[in-house]
Tab-separated table of C-alpha atoms in Angstrom:
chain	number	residue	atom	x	y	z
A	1	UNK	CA	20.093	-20.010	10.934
A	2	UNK	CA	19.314	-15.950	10.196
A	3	UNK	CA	17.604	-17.158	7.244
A	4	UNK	CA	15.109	-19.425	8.978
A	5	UNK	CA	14.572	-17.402	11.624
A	6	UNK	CA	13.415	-14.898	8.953
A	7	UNK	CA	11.819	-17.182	7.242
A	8	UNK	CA	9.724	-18.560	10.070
A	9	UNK	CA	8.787	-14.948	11.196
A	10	UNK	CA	7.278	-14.083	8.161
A	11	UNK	CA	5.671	-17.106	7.627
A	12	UNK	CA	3.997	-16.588	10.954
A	13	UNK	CA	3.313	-12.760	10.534
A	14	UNK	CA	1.583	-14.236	7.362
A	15	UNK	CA	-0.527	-16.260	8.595
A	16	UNK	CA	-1.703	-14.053	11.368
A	17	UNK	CA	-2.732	-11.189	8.574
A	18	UNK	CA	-5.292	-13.725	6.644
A	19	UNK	CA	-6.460	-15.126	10.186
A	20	UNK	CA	-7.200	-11.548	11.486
A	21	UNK	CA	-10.299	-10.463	9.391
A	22	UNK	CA	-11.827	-14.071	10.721
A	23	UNK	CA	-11.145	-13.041	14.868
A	24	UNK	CA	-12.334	-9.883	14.385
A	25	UNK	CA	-15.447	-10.039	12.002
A	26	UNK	CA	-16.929	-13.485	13.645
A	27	UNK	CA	-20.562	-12.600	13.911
A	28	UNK	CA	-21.310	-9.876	11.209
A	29	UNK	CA	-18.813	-8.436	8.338
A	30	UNK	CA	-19.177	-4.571	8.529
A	31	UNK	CA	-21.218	-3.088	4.865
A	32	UNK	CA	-17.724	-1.265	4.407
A	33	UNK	CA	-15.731	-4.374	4.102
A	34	UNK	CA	-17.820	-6.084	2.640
A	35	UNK	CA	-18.040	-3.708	-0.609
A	36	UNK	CA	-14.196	-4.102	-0.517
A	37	UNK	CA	-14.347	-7.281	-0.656
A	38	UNK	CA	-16.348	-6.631	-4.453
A	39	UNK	CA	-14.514	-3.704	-5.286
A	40	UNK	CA	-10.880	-4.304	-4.904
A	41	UNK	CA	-10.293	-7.238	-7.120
A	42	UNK	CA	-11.426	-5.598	-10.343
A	43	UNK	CA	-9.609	-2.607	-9.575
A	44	UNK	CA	-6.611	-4.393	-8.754
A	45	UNK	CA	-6.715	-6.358	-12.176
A	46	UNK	CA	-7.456	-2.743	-13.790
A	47	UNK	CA	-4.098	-1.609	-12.408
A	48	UNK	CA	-1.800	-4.970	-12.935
A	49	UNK	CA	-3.255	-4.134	-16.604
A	50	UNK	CA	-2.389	-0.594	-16.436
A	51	UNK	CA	1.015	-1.668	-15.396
A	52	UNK	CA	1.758	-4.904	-17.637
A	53	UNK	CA	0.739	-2.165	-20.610
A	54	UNK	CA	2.709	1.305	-19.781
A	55	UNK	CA	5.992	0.397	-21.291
A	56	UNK	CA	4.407	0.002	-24.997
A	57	UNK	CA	6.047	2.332	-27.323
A	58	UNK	CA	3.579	2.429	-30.934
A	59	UNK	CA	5.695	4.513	-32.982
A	60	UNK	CA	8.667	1.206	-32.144
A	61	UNK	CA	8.657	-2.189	-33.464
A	62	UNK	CA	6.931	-4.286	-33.083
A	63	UNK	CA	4.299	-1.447	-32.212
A	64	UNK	CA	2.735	-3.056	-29.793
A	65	UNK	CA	1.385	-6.403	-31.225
A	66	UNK	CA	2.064	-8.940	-29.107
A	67	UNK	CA	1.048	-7.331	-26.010
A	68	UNK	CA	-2.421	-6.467	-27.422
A	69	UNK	CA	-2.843	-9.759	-29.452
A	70	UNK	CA	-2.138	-11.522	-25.845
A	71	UNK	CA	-4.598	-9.597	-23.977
A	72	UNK	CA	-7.367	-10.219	-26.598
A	73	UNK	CA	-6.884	-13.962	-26.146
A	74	UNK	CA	-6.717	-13.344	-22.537
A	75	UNK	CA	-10.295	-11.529	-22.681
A	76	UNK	CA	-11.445	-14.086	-25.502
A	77	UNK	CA	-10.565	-17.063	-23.136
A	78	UNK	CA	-11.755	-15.258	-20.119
A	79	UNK	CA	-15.139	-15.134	-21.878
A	80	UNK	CA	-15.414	-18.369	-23.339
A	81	UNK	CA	-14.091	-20.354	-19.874
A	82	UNK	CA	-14.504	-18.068	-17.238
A	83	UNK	CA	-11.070	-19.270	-15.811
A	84	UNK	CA	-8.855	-16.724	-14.675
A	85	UNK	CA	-6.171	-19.577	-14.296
A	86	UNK	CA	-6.136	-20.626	-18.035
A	87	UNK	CA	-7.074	-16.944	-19.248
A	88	UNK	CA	-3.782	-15.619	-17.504
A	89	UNK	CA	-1.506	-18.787	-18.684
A	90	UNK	CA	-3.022	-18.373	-21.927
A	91	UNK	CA	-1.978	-15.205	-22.606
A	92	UNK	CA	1.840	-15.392	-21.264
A	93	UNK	CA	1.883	-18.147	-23.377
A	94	UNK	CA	0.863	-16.542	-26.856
A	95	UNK	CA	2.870	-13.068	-25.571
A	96	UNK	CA	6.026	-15.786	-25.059
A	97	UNK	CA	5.472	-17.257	-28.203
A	98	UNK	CA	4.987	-14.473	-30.261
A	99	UNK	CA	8.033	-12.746	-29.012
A	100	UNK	CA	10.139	-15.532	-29.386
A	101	UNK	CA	9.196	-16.832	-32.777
A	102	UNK	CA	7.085	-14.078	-34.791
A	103	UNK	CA	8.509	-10.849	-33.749
């Protein structure tokens, strides 16, 4: 029963956060949020990249390789599809494999 409860809450606390920029901007988004809106998901990605990278260590095998070959098919499917989707399940896919069966 806690557990529901808990659940429930959060799932209405949830909703109520994504709802809240719609009650409160309904005529005109502000400049300020709007450039945000641009600005935030690129820097986000920047740091998630920052962070999936930080615990490389060059000087100790494997050096390196499969995180770097997996974000250059990441990029190289990024460019050629333009799917973030694929792009991202693309490279967890080559990083998996290559960890499992080459290094």
């Amino acid at each position: 029963m806690n557990s529901a409860l808990l659940i429930a809450v959060m799932s209405i606390v949830t909703v109520l956060l994504r709802a809240l920029p719609f009650a409160v901007f309904r005529k005109q988004t502000p400049p300020y949020i709007s450039y945000l809106g641009k600005a935030l998901p690129p820097a986000i990605i920047g740091m998630l990249v920052i962070y999936c990278l930080k615990d490389i260590a060059p000087a100790i095998h494997p050096y390196g390789f499969p995180e770097l070959i997996a974000v250059a098919c990441v990029v190289g499917v990024q460019c050629w599809k333009r799917k973030a989707l694929i792009s991202i399940l693309t490279g967890t896919a080559v990083y998996m494999l290559l960890m499992q069966a080459v290094f």
